[in-house]
Coordinates of C-alpha atoms (C1' of nucleotides) in Angstrom, one line a residue:
Chain A
M1 CA 15.8 -20.3 -2.4
R2 CA 13.3 -22.0 -0.2
I3 CA 10.1 -20.3 -0.1
A4 CA 8.3 -20.0 3.3
D5 CA 5.0 -21.7 3.2
P6 CA 2.1 -20.4 5.3
L7 CA 0.2 -23.5 4.3
Q8 CA 2.7 -26.1 5.7
D9 CA 1.3 -26.0 9.3
S10 CA -0.6 -29.2 9.9
C11 CA -1.5 -29.6 6.4
A12 CA 1.7 -31.0 4.9
G13 CA 0.1 -33.5 2.6
A14 CA -2.6 -31.4 1.0
A15 CA -0.6 -28.3 0.7
T16 CA 1.1 -29.1 -2.5
R17 CA -0.6 -26.5 -4.6
D18 CA 1.3 -24.2 -7.0
C19 CA -1.0 -22.6 -9.4
R20 CA 1.2 -20.3 -11.3
H21 CA -1.3 -17.5 -12.3
G22 CA -4.4 -18.1 -10.1
L23 CA -6.7 -17.7 -13.0
A24 CA -8.0 -21.3 -13.6
T25 CA -9.0 -24.3 -11.7
N26 CA -9.1 -26.8 -14.4
G27 CA -7.2 -27.6 -17.7
C28 CA -4.1 -26.0 -16.4
E29 CA -1.1 -28.3 -16.0
D30 CA 0.3 -26.3 -13.1
C31 CA -2.9 -25.9 -11.2
K32 CA -4.2 -28.1 -8.5
V33 CA -7.1 -26.5 -6.7
R34 CA -7.7 -22.8 -6.2
L35 CA -11.3 -22.5 -4.9
F36 CA -11.4 -18.8 -4.9
S37 CA -9.6 -18.1 -8.2
V38 CA -11.0 -15.6 -10.5
C39 CA -12.1 -17.9 -13.3
A40 CA -13.2 -21.5 -12.8
A41 CA -13.4 -22.4 -16.4
L42 CA -10.9 -21.2 -19.0
E43 CA -10.3 -23.3 -22.1
A44 CA -6.9 -24.6 -23.3
P45 CA -6.0 -22.0 -26.0
E46 CA -7.0 -19.2 -23.5
L47 CA -4.7 -20.7 -20.9
E48 CA -1.8 -20.9 -23.3
E49 CA -2.2 -17.3 -24.0
L50 CA -2.4 -16.6 -20.2
D51 CA 0.8 -18.5 -19.7
R52 CA 2.5 -16.3 -22.3
I53 CA 1.7 -13.1 -20.5
S54 CA 2.4 -14.4 -17.1
Q55 CA 5.7 -14.6 -15.3
A56 CA 6.4 -16.4 -12.0
R57 CA 8.6 -14.5 -9.5
E58 CA 9.9 -15.3 -6.0
V59 CA 11.0 -12.6 -3.7
P60 CA 12.3 -12.6 -0.1
A61 CA 10.6 -11.1 2.9
R62 CA 10.5 -7.3 3.1
T63 CA 10.6 -6.9 -0.7
T64 CA 8.4 -4.0 -2.0
L65 CA 6.2 -5.3 -4.9
F66 CA 4.9 -1.9 -5.8
E67 CA 4.5 1.5 -4.1
Q68 CA 1.5 3.7 -3.6
S69 CA 1.0 6.2 -6.4
A70 CA 3.5 4.5 -8.7
L71 CA 2.3 3.8 -12.1
A72 CA 0.4 0.6 -12.1
G73 CA 2.4 -1.6 -14.5
S74 CA 1.6 -5.1 -13.3
V75 CA -1.2 -7.2 -11.8
F76 CA -0.1 -9.9 -9.3
N77 CA -1.5 -13.1 -8.1
V78 CA 0.0 -14.2 -4.8
T79 CA 0.9 -17.9 -4.9
E80 CA 3.0 -18.4 -1.7
G81 CA 3.5 -16.3 1.3
V82 CA 1.9 -13.1 2.8
V83 CA 1.9 -9.6 1.5
R84 CA 0.9 -6.5 3.4
L85 CA -0.9 -3.6 1.6
Y86 CA -0.7 -0.3 3.3
K87 CA -1.1 3.4 3.1
S88 CA 1.1 5.9 4.9
L89 CA 0.8 9.4 6.3
P90 CA 3.7 11.8 5.8
D91 CA 4.6 11.6 9.4
G92 CA 5.0 7.8 9.3
R93 CA 1.7 6.7 10.6
R94 CA 0.7 3.6 8.7
Q95 CA -2.6 1.9 7.9
I96 CA -2.4 -1.7 6.6
V97 CA -5.5 -2.0 4.5
G98 CA -5.1 -5.8 4.0
F99 CA -3.0 -8.9 4.0
A100 CA -2.9 -10.8 0.8
L101 CA -2.6 -14.6 1.1
P102 CA -2.1 -17.2 -1.6
G103 CA -4.7 -16.8 -4.3
D104 CA -5.3 -13.1 -3.8
F105 CA -4.9 -10.6 -6.5
L106 CA -3.0 -7.3 -6.2
G107 CA -3.5 -4.3 -8.5
L108 CA -6.8 -5.5 -9.8
A109 CA -8.5 -2.1 -9.2
L110 CA -7.3 -1.3 -12.9
Q111 CA -6.6 2.3 -12.1
D112 CA -3.5 3.8 -13.6
R113 CA -1.8 4.1 -10.3
Y114 CA -1.5 1.9 -7.3
G115 CA -3.5 3.1 -4.4
V116 CA -1.4 1.3 -1.8
T117 CA 2.1 0.0 -1.2
A118 CA 2.5 -3.8 -1.4
E119 CA 5.4 -5.5 0.7
A120 CA 6.2 -9.1 1.3
V121 CA 5.8 -10.1 4.9
T122 CA 7.3 -13.5 4.4
A123 CA 9.2 -14.8 1.4
V124 CA 6.7 -14.6 -1.4
A125 CA 5.9 -16.2 -4.7
V126 CA 3.8 -14.2 -7.2
C127 CA 2.6 -14.4 -10.7
R128 CA 3.1 -11.2 -12.4
F129 CA 1.0 -10.0 -15.5
A130 CA 2.1 -7.0 -17.5
R131 CA -0.9 -4.7 -17.2
P132 CA -1.5 -3.9 -20.8
A133 CA -1.3 -7.6 -21.8
F134 CA -3.6 -8.5 -18.9
L135 CA -6.1 -5.8 -20.0
A136 CA -5.9 -6.9 -23.5
Y137 CA -6.3 -10.6 -22.5
V138 CA -9.3 -9.8 -20.3
D139 CA -11.0 -7.3 -22.6
D140 CA -12.8 -9.6 -24.9
K141 CA -13.7 -12.2 -22.3
P142 CA -16.9 -11.0 -20.7
H143 CA -17.2 -14.0 -18.3
L144 CA -13.6 -13.2 -17.0
L145 CA -14.5 -9.5 -16.7
R146 CA -17.7 -10.4 -14.8
R147 CA -15.6 -12.6 -12.5
L148 CA -13.0 -9.9 -11.9
H149 CA -15.8 -7.4 -11.1
E150 CA -17.3 -9.7 -8.6
F151 CA -13.9 -10.1 -7.1
A152 CA -13.5 -6.3 -6.8
G153 CA -17.0 -6.2 -5.2
H154 CA -16.0 -8.7 -2.7
E155 CA -12.9 -6.7 -1.9
L156 CA -15.0 -3.7 -1.3
S157 CA -17.3 -5.6 1.1
L158 CA -14.3 -6.6 3.1
A159 CA -13.0 -3.0 3.1
Q160 CA -16.5 -1.9 4.5
E161 CA -16.4 -4.6 7.1
Q162 CA -12.9 -3.3 8.1
M163 CA -14.3 0.3 8.3
L164 CA -16.8 -0.9 10.8
L165 CA -14.1 -2.6 12.8
L166 CA -11.7 0.4 12.7
G167 CA -14.4 2.9 13.5
R168 CA -16.6 1.2 16.0
R169 CA -15.0 -1.9 17.6
T170 CA -13.0 -2.1 20.8
A171 CA -9.5 -3.4 20.9
E172 CA -10.6 -6.9 22.1
E173 CA -13.2 -7.1 19.4
K174 CA -10.7 -6.1 16.8
I175 CA -8.2 -8.7 17.9
A176 CA -10.9 -11.4 18.1
A177 CA -12.2 -10.6 14.7
F178 CA -8.8 -10.6 13.3
L179 CA -8.0 -14.0 14.6
L180 CA -11.3 -15.5 13.5
N181 CA -10.8 -14.0 10.0
M182 CA -7.3 -15.2 9.6
Q183 CA -8.4 -18.7 10.5
A184 CA -11.2 -18.6 8.0
R185 CA -8.9 -17.4 5.3
Y186 CA -6.3 -20.0 5.9
A187 CA -9.0 -22.6 6.1
R188 CA -10.2 -21.6 2.6
I189 CA -6.8 -22.1 1.2
G190 CA -6.4 -25.5 2.8
T191 CA -5.0 -25.0 6.2
V192 CA -7.8 -26.2 8.5
S193 CA -6.5 -26.0 12.0
V194 CA -7.3 -24.3 15.4
T195 CA -3.7 -22.9 15.2
V196 CA -3.8 -19.7 13.2
P197 CA -0.4 -18.8 11.7
L198 CA 0.5 -15.2 12.2
P199 CA 3.5 -14.6 10.0
M200 CA 3.3 -10.8 10.4
S201 CA 4.7 -8.8 13.3
R202 CA 2.8 -7.3 16.2
Q203 CA 3.4 -3.9 14.6
D204 CA 1.7 -5.1 11.4
I205 CA -1.3 -6.4 13.3
A206 CA -1.5 -3.1 15.3
D207 CA -1.3 -1.1 12.0
Y208 CA -4.0 -3.3 10.5
L209 CA -6.4 -2.9 13.5
G210 CA -5.7 0.8 14.3
L211 CA -4.0 -0.1 17.6
T212 CA -0.5 0.0 19.1
I213 CA 1.8 -3.0 19.5
E214 CA 1.3 -2.7 23.3
T215 CA -2.4 -2.9 23.0
V216 CA -2.1 -5.9 20.7
S217 CA 0.3 -7.6 23.0
R218 CA -1.8 -6.9 26.2
T219 CA -5.1 -8.0 24.6
L220 CA -3.6 -11.2 23.3
T221 CA -2.1 -12.1 26.7
R222 CA -5.4 -11.2 28.4
L223 CA -7.2 -13.6 25.9
A224 CA -4.6 -16.2 26.7
R225 CA -4.9 -15.7 30.6
E226 CA -8.7 -16.2 30.1
K227 CA -8.1 -19.4 28.1
A228 CA -9.6 -18.1 24.9
V229 CA -6.4 -18.5 23.0
L230 CA -3.0 -20.1 23.4
I231 CA 0.0 -18.0 22.1
V232 CA 2.5 -20.3 20.2
P233 CA 5.5 -19.4 18.1
D234 CA 4.4 -17.6 14.9
G235 CA 0.7 -18.1 15.7
V236 CA -2.2 -18.4 18.0
R237 CA -4.3 -21.5 18.9
L238 CA -7.9 -20.6 19.2
L239 CA -9.4 -22.4 22.3
D240 CA -12.7 -20.8 23.0
L241 CA -14.3 -20.0 19.7
E242 CA -17.6 -19.0 21.3
R243 CA -15.9 -16.4 23.5
L244 CA -14.1 -15.0 20.3
K245 CA -17.1 -15.0 18.2
L246 CA -19.0 -13.2 20.9
A247 CA -16.5 -10.4 20.6
G248 CA -15.8 -10.7 16.9
A249 CA -19.2 -11.3 15.4
S250 CA -20.3 -9.1 12.6
Chain B
M1 CA -43.4 16.6 -4.1
R2 CA -40.6 19.0 -4.3
I3 CA -37.2 17.4 -4.1
A4 CA -34.5 18.9 -1.9
D5 CA -31.6 19.9 -4.1
P6 CA -28.1 19.9 -2.7
L7 CA -26.9 21.5 -5.8
Q8 CA -28.9 24.6 -5.5
D9 CA -26.4 26.5 -3.3
S10 CA -24.7 29.2 -5.3
C11 CA -25.2 27.3 -8.4
A12 CA -28.8 27.9 -9.4
G13 CA -28.2 28.5 -13.0
A14 CA -26.0 25.5 -13.8
A15 CA -27.9 23.1 -11.6
T16 CA -30.5 22.0 -14.0
R17 CA -29.2 18.5 -14.5
D18 CA -31.5 15.5 -14.3
C19 CA -29.8 12.6 -16.0
R20 CA -32.3 9.8 -15.3
H21 CA -30.1 6.8 -15.2
G22 CA -26.5 8.2 -14.8
L23 CA -25.2 5.9 -17.6
A24 CA -24.5 8.3 -20.4
T25 CA -23.2 11.8 -21.1
N26 CA -24.3 12.2 -24.7
G27 CA -27.0 11.0 -27.0
C28 CA -29.5 10.8 -24.2
E29 CA -32.4 13.2 -24.3
D30 CA -32.7 13.4 -20.6
C31 CA -29.1 14.0 -19.8
K32 CA -27.2 17.2 -19.5
V33 CA -23.7 16.7 -18.0
R34 CA -22.6 13.8 -15.7
L35 CA -18.8 14.0 -15.6
F36 CA -18.4 11.0 -13.5
S37 CA -20.9 8.8 -15.0
V38 CA -20.2 5.2 -15.9
C39 CA -20.1 5.3 -19.5
A40 CA -19.2 8.4 -21.6
A41 CA -20.5 7.0 -24.9
L42 CA -23.5 4.9 -25.4
E43 CA -25.2 4.7 -28.7
A44 CA -28.9 5.5 -29.3
P45 CA -30.2 1.9 -29.5
E46 CA -28.4 1.0 -26.4
L47 CA -29.8 4.0 -24.6
E48 CA -33.4 3.1 -25.5
E49 CA -32.8 -0.4 -24.1
L50 CA -31.4 1.3 -21.0
D51 CA -34.5 3.5 -20.6
R52 CA -36.7 0.4 -20.8
I53 CA -35.1 -1.2 -17.8
S54 CA -34.7 1.9 -15.7
Q55 CA -37.2 3.5 -13.6
A56 CA -37.1 6.9 -11.9
R57 CA -38.1 7.1 -8.3
E58 CA -38.3 9.8 -5.7
V59 CA -38.4 9.1 -1.9
P60 CA -38.6 11.4 1.2
A61 CA -35.9 11.7 3.7
R62 CA -35.3 8.7 6.0
T63 CA -36.6 6.1 3.4
T64 CA -34.6 2.9 3.4
L65 CA -33.6 2.0 -0.2
F66 CA -32.2 -1.4 0.8
E67 CA -31.0 -3.2 3.8
Q68 CA -27.8 -5.0 4.6
S69 CA -27.8 -8.7 3.7
A70 CA -31.2 -8.4 1.9
L71 CA -31.2 -10.0 -1.6
A72 CA -29.8 -7.5 -4.0
G73 CA -32.6 -7.0 -6.3
S74 CA -31.8 -3.6 -7.7
V75 CA -29.0 -1.3 -8.7
F76 CA -29.5 2.4 -8.1
N77 CA -28.1 5.6 -9.4
V78 CA -28.7 8.7 -7.2
T79 CA -29.8 11.7 -9.3
E80 CA -30.8 14.1 -6.4
G81 CA -30.1 14.3 -2.8
V82 CA -27.8 12.4 -0.4
V83 CA -27.9 8.7 0.7
R84 CA -26.0 7.2 3.7
L85 CA -24.6 3.7 3.5
Y86 CA -23.9 1.9 6.6
K87 CA -23.3 -1.2 8.6
S88 CA -24.4 -1.9 12.1
L89 CA -23.4 -4.0 15.1
P90 CA -26.1 -6.0 17.0
D91 CA -25.8 -3.5 20.0
G92 CA -26.6 -0.6 17.8
R93 CA -23.1 0.8 17.0
R94 CA -23.2 2.1 13.5
Q95 CA -20.5 2.8 10.9
I96 CA -21.5 4.9 7.9
V97 CA -19.1 3.6 5.1
G98 CA -20.0 6.3 2.7
F99 CA -22.4 9.1 1.6
A100 CA -23.8 8.8 -2.0
L101 CA -24.3 12.0 -3.9
P102 CA -26.0 12.6 -7.3
G103 CA -24.2 10.5 -9.9
D104 CA -23.2 7.8 -7.4
F105 CA -24.2 4.2 -7.9
L106 CA -25.5 1.9 -5.2
G107 CA -25.4 -1.9 -5.3
L108 CA -22.8 -2.2 -8.0
A109 CA -20.8 -4.7 -6.2
L110 CA -22.8 -7.3 -8.1
Q111 CA -23.0 -9.6 -5.2
D112 CA -26.2 -11.5 -4.4
R113 CA -26.8 -9.6 -1.2
Y114 CA -26.3 -6.0 -0.2
G115 CA -23.4 -5.5 2.1
V116 CA -24.7 -2.3 3.6
T117 CA -28.0 -0.6 4.3
A118 CA -28.8 2.5 2.2
E119 CA -31.0 5.3 3.6
A120 CA -32.1 8.7 2.2
V121 CA -30.5 11.4 4.3
T122 CA -32.5 14.1 2.5
A123 CA -35.3 13.7 0.0
V124 CA -33.7 11.6 -2.9
A125 CA -34.4 10.9 -6.5
V126 CA -32.8 7.7 -7.9
C127 CA -32.9 5.7 -11.1
R128 CA -33.6 2.1 -10.3
F129 CA -32.5 -0.9 -12.5
A130 CA -33.7 -4.4 -11.9
R131 CA -30.6 -6.4 -11.3
P132 CA -31.2 -9.2 -13.7
A133 CA -32.1 -6.8 -16.4
F134 CA -29.1 -4.6 -15.7
L135 CA -26.8 -7.6 -15.7
A136 CA -28.2 -8.9 -18.9
Y137 CA -27.9 -5.4 -20.4
V138 CA -24.3 -5.0 -19.3
D139 CA -23.1 -8.4 -19.9
D140 CA -22.4 -8.2 -23.6
K141 CA -20.9 -4.6 -23.4
P142 CA -17.3 -5.1 -22.6
H143 CA -16.7 -1.3 -22.6
L144 CA -19.4 -0.8 -20.1
L145 CA -18.1 -3.7 -18.0
R146 CA -14.7 -2.2 -18.0
R147 CA -16.1 1.1 -16.9
L148 CA -18.1 -0.5 -14.1
H149 CA -15.0 -2.3 -13.0
E150 CA -13.0 0.9 -12.9
F151 CA -15.9 2.4 -10.9
A152 CA -15.6 -0.3 -8.4
G153 CA -11.9 0.0 -8.2
H154 CA -12.3 3.7 -7.5
E155 CA -14.7 2.8 -4.7
L156 CA -12.2 0.5 -3.3
S157 CA -9.5 3.2 -3.3
L158 CA -11.9 5.5 -1.4
A159 CA -12.6 2.8 1.1
Q160 CA -8.9 2.2 1.7
E161 CA -8.4 6.0 2.2
Q162 CA -11.3 5.9 4.7
M163 CA -9.5 3.0 6.5
L164 CA -6.4 5.2 6.9
L165 CA -8.6 7.9 8.3
L166 CA -10.5 5.7 10.7
G167 CA -7.5 3.9 11.9
R168 CA -4.8 6.5 12.1
R169 CA -6.1 10.0 12.1
T170 CA -7.0 12.3 15.0
A171 CA -10.4 13.8 15.5
E172 CA -9.3 17.1 14.0
E173 CA -7.7 15.5 11.0
K174 CA -10.9 13.4 10.4
I175 CA -13.1 16.5 10.4
A176 CA -10.7 18.5 8.2
A177 CA -10.5 15.6 5.7
F178 CA -14.2 15.1 5.7
L179 CA -14.9 18.8 4.9
L180 CA -12.4 19.0 2.1
N181 CA -13.7 15.8 0.7
M182 CA -17.2 17.0 0.7
Q183 CA -16.2 20.2 -1.0
A184 CA -14.4 18.4 -3.7
R185 CA -17.4 16.1 -4.3
Y186 CA -19.9 18.9 -4.6
A187 CA -17.5 20.7 -6.8
R188 CA -17.4 17.8 -9.1
I189 CA -21.2 17.8 -9.5
G190 CA -21.3 21.5 -10.2
T191 CA -21.5 23.2 -6.7
V192 CA -18.3 25.2 -6.6
S193 CA -18.4 27.2 -3.4
V194 CA -16.4 27.6 -0.3
T195 CA -19.6 26.8 1.6
V196 CA -19.9 23.1 1.9
P197 CA -23.5 21.8 2.3
L198 CA -23.8 19.3 5.2
P199 CA -27.3 17.9 4.8
M200 CA -26.5 15.1 7.2
S201 CA -26.8 15.3 10.9
R202 CA -23.9 15.5 13.4
Q203 CA -24.6 11.8 14.3
D204 CA -24.2 10.9 10.7
I205 CA -20.9 12.7 10.5
A206 CA -19.7 11.0 13.8
D207 CA -20.8 7.6 12.6
Y208 CA -18.9 8.2 9.3
L209 CA -15.7 9.4 11.1
G210 CA -15.7 6.9 14.0
L211 CA -16.3 9.7 16.6
T212 CA -19.1 10.9 18.7
I213 CA -21.5 13.8 18.2
E214 CA -19.9 15.7 21.0
T215 CA -16.4 15.4 19.5
V216 CA -17.7 16.4 16.1
S217 CA -19.3 19.4 17.6
R218 CA -16.4 20.4 19.8
T219 CA -14.0 20.0 16.9
L220 CA -16.1 22.1 14.5
T221 CA -16.4 24.9 17.0
R222 CA -12.7 24.8 17.7
L223 CA -12.0 25.2 14.1
A224 CA -14.5 28.0 14.0
R225 CA -12.9 29.7 16.9
E226 CA -9.6 29.5 15.2
K227 CA -11.0 31.0 12.0
A228 CA -10.5 27.9 9.9
V229 CA -14.2 27.5 9.1
L230 CA -17.5 29.4 9.7
I231 CA -20.5 27.3 10.8
V232 CA -23.6 28.3 8.8
P233 CA -27.1 26.6 8.7
D234 CA -26.9 23.2 7.0
G235 CA -23.3 23.7 6.1
V236 CA -19.8 25.0 6.8
R237 CA -17.8 27.7 5.0
L238 CA -14.2 26.9 4.6
L239 CA -12.1 29.9 5.5
D240 CA -8.5 28.7 5.9
L241 CA -8.0 25.9 3.4
E242 CA -4.3 25.7 4.1
R243 CA -4.9 25.1 7.8
L244 CA -7.5 22.4 6.9
K245 CA -5.3 20.7 4.3
L246 CA -2.5 20.6 6.7
A247 CA -4.7 18.5 8.9
G248 CA -6.6 16.5 6.3
A249 CA -3.9 15.9 3.7
S250 CA -3.5 12.3 2.4
Chain C
dT1 C1' 30.7 -16.4 24.3
dG2 C1' 29.0 -12.2 24.6
dA3 C1' 27.8 -7.8 22.5
dG4 C1' 24.2 -5.7 20.1
dG5 C1' 19.8 -5.2 17.6
dG6 C1' 15.1 -6.4 16.7
dC7 C1' 11.0 -7.7 18.6
dA8 C1' 7.6 -8.8 22.3
dT9 C1' 6.0 -8.3 26.8
dT10 C1' 4.9 -5.8 31.0
dG11 C1' 4.3 -1.8 34.0
dA12 C1' 3.5 3.2 35.1
dT13 C1' 1.5 7.2 33.5
dT14 C1' -0.9 10.3 30.4
dT15 C1' -4.3 11.7 27.3
dG16 C1' -7.7 12.1 23.6
dC17 C1' -11.9 11.0 23.1
dA18 C1' -16.1 9.0 25.2
dT19 C1' -19.5 9.3 28.5
dC20 C1' -22.6 11.6 31.4
dA21 C1' -25.2 15.6 32.2
dA22 C1' -27.2 20.2 31.5
dT23 C1' -28.6 23.9 28.6
dG24 C1' -30.0 26.1 24.5
dC25 C1' -32.3 26.5 20.0
dC26 C1' -35.7 25.8 16.8
dG27 C1' -39.8 24.2 14.4
dG28 C1' -44.3 22.0 14.6
dG29 C1' -48.8 21.2 16.7
dG30 C1' -52.3 21.9 19.9
Chain D
dC1 C1' -48.5 31.2 22.5
dC2 C1' -46.4 27.8 24.8
dC3 C1' -45.3 23.1 25.2
dC4 C1' -42.7 19.5 23.5
dG5 C1' -39.3 16.6 21.1
dG6 C1' -35.2 16.4 18.3
dC7 C1' -30.8 18.2 17.5
dA8 C1' -26.5 20.8 18.7
dT9 C1' -23.6 22.7 21.9
dT10 C1' -21.0 23.0 26.1
dG11 C1' -19.0 21.5 30.5
dA12 C1' -17.4 18.0 34.0
dT13 C1' -15.7 13.5 34.6
dG14 C1' -14.2 8.8 33.3
dC15 C1' -11.8 5.5 30.9
dA16 C1' -9.7 2.8 27.1
dA17 C1' -5.9 3.0 24.7
dA18 C1' -1.7 5.6 23.7
dT19 C1' 2.7 6.9 25.3
dC20 C1' 6.7 6.4 28.0
dA21 C1' 9.8 3.3 29.9
dA22 C1' 12.1 -0.9 31.4
dT23 C1' 13.0 -5.8 30.8
dG24 C1' 13.6 -10.1 28.6
dC25 C1' 14.2 -13.2 24.8
dC26 C1' 15.9 -14.7 20.9
dC27 C1' 18.9 -14.2 16.9
dT28 C1' 23.0 -13.1 14.5
dC29 C1' 27.7 -12.1 14.1
dA30 C1' 32.2 -10.8 15.6

DNA sequence: TGAGGGCATTGATTTGCATCAATGCCGGGG
DNA sequence: CCCCGGCATTGATGCAAATCAATGCCCTCA
């Protein structure tokens, strides 16, 4: 099966990264570069152990990786594709709390149950760790623990930023912030381009920003009409960054 | 100075808790019970070291403990009172991302800058740790690191729940969920009562739930009119829990 | 090739909450 | 005692975004 590659756009040459477990940036045969990985320096014996407890897995779009309130049996590192994380209300209302891109960890909260559901938006490749093995591996490595903790802290910061967005920003500000944020995230994993890939549906974007599909669509077309963006297949080209930053600034 | 005590309400006898640093539940002279503290078992020598790097502090209402994007120099544990944590937009819009009650930690994200501003809502007592000392103390104690990490994971879960609330719930659902949540939190620190203390202003509640003061006020009076709650000075008495849970359930 | 389903766009209309505005309550200070 | 300022409540009105509804554009598949 061919894996959809969100990195391919305008970055074909440099996009050949396939770190299997996302935990190292050096010493690992499989790893090229992963700037935002959890641990920047693991030694060879540790890496071998890591390889033993990790398991690469590829799944097609719309696959559920784990479900909210299920027993948290695995920790995942996304290596290819996009995953949506969401919570649902009994009546079907949905809030996407984040999109995981290559390099992101899932289930790191280290609680006994998952707090969200994780679904592949595109075809996805992940590296799976059995939780007990992962915990055992991590437990006597303070530098790794520290790093994981910082990672969690960063996640929390992002969540708080998203609360500000959901609670206090207008539709246009939400869209602008979302586009700029996606561009920044793709840039970090190697896709530097004014064209931001948007592999998720309008419904996903709406459920992430606390809007409806119609409002997302209208706001995007308005931004396009005003020459702030250009809507292209599966993405958006950012034209007037100043205009967007004006709306989306933190 | 007399410290305002959110625990006093209907719990006068059991409310004599004054854990100075919030990091232990046994072996510590100063500690009575702190069920949700970070570490349930620290040994005597470790506690002495902890005491050396901690510093009790009492501040009046409206004091700023730290400001968004300031260098994170301290970690705090709240021992008395209520603290609001918020982010602001340049034009003054504000989103409160959480209220810290006794036992809660502030600045645990372990990033070099604070992501939010922390202000005392009531008079507040905190235990302050210098960050470098705290990090040094914690660094070679894997069990503590683990516990801190779990703590951060829990925070993240709460943040995600709040995103669902901000993005997808109606005004009435937001208020109901808020009241039930506050009751649960006070119950955990010893105040078991149908009367939930609300030491923060309507503006604070509005900024927490992504509403306006007027909507908060109207929704509360509607709930009161419908006999779901009874509004009392500095708080709300919950009358019809079923009705509230119907609206506020996760 | 054309029926049918999924998704996005666009328009018309409604509505939940915000905004604007007035009043009331209370506590502190002269 | 009364004035004042801060906060909460309540009512009238406005508006941004939701809802309802129609259309179009791919796809896929028979």
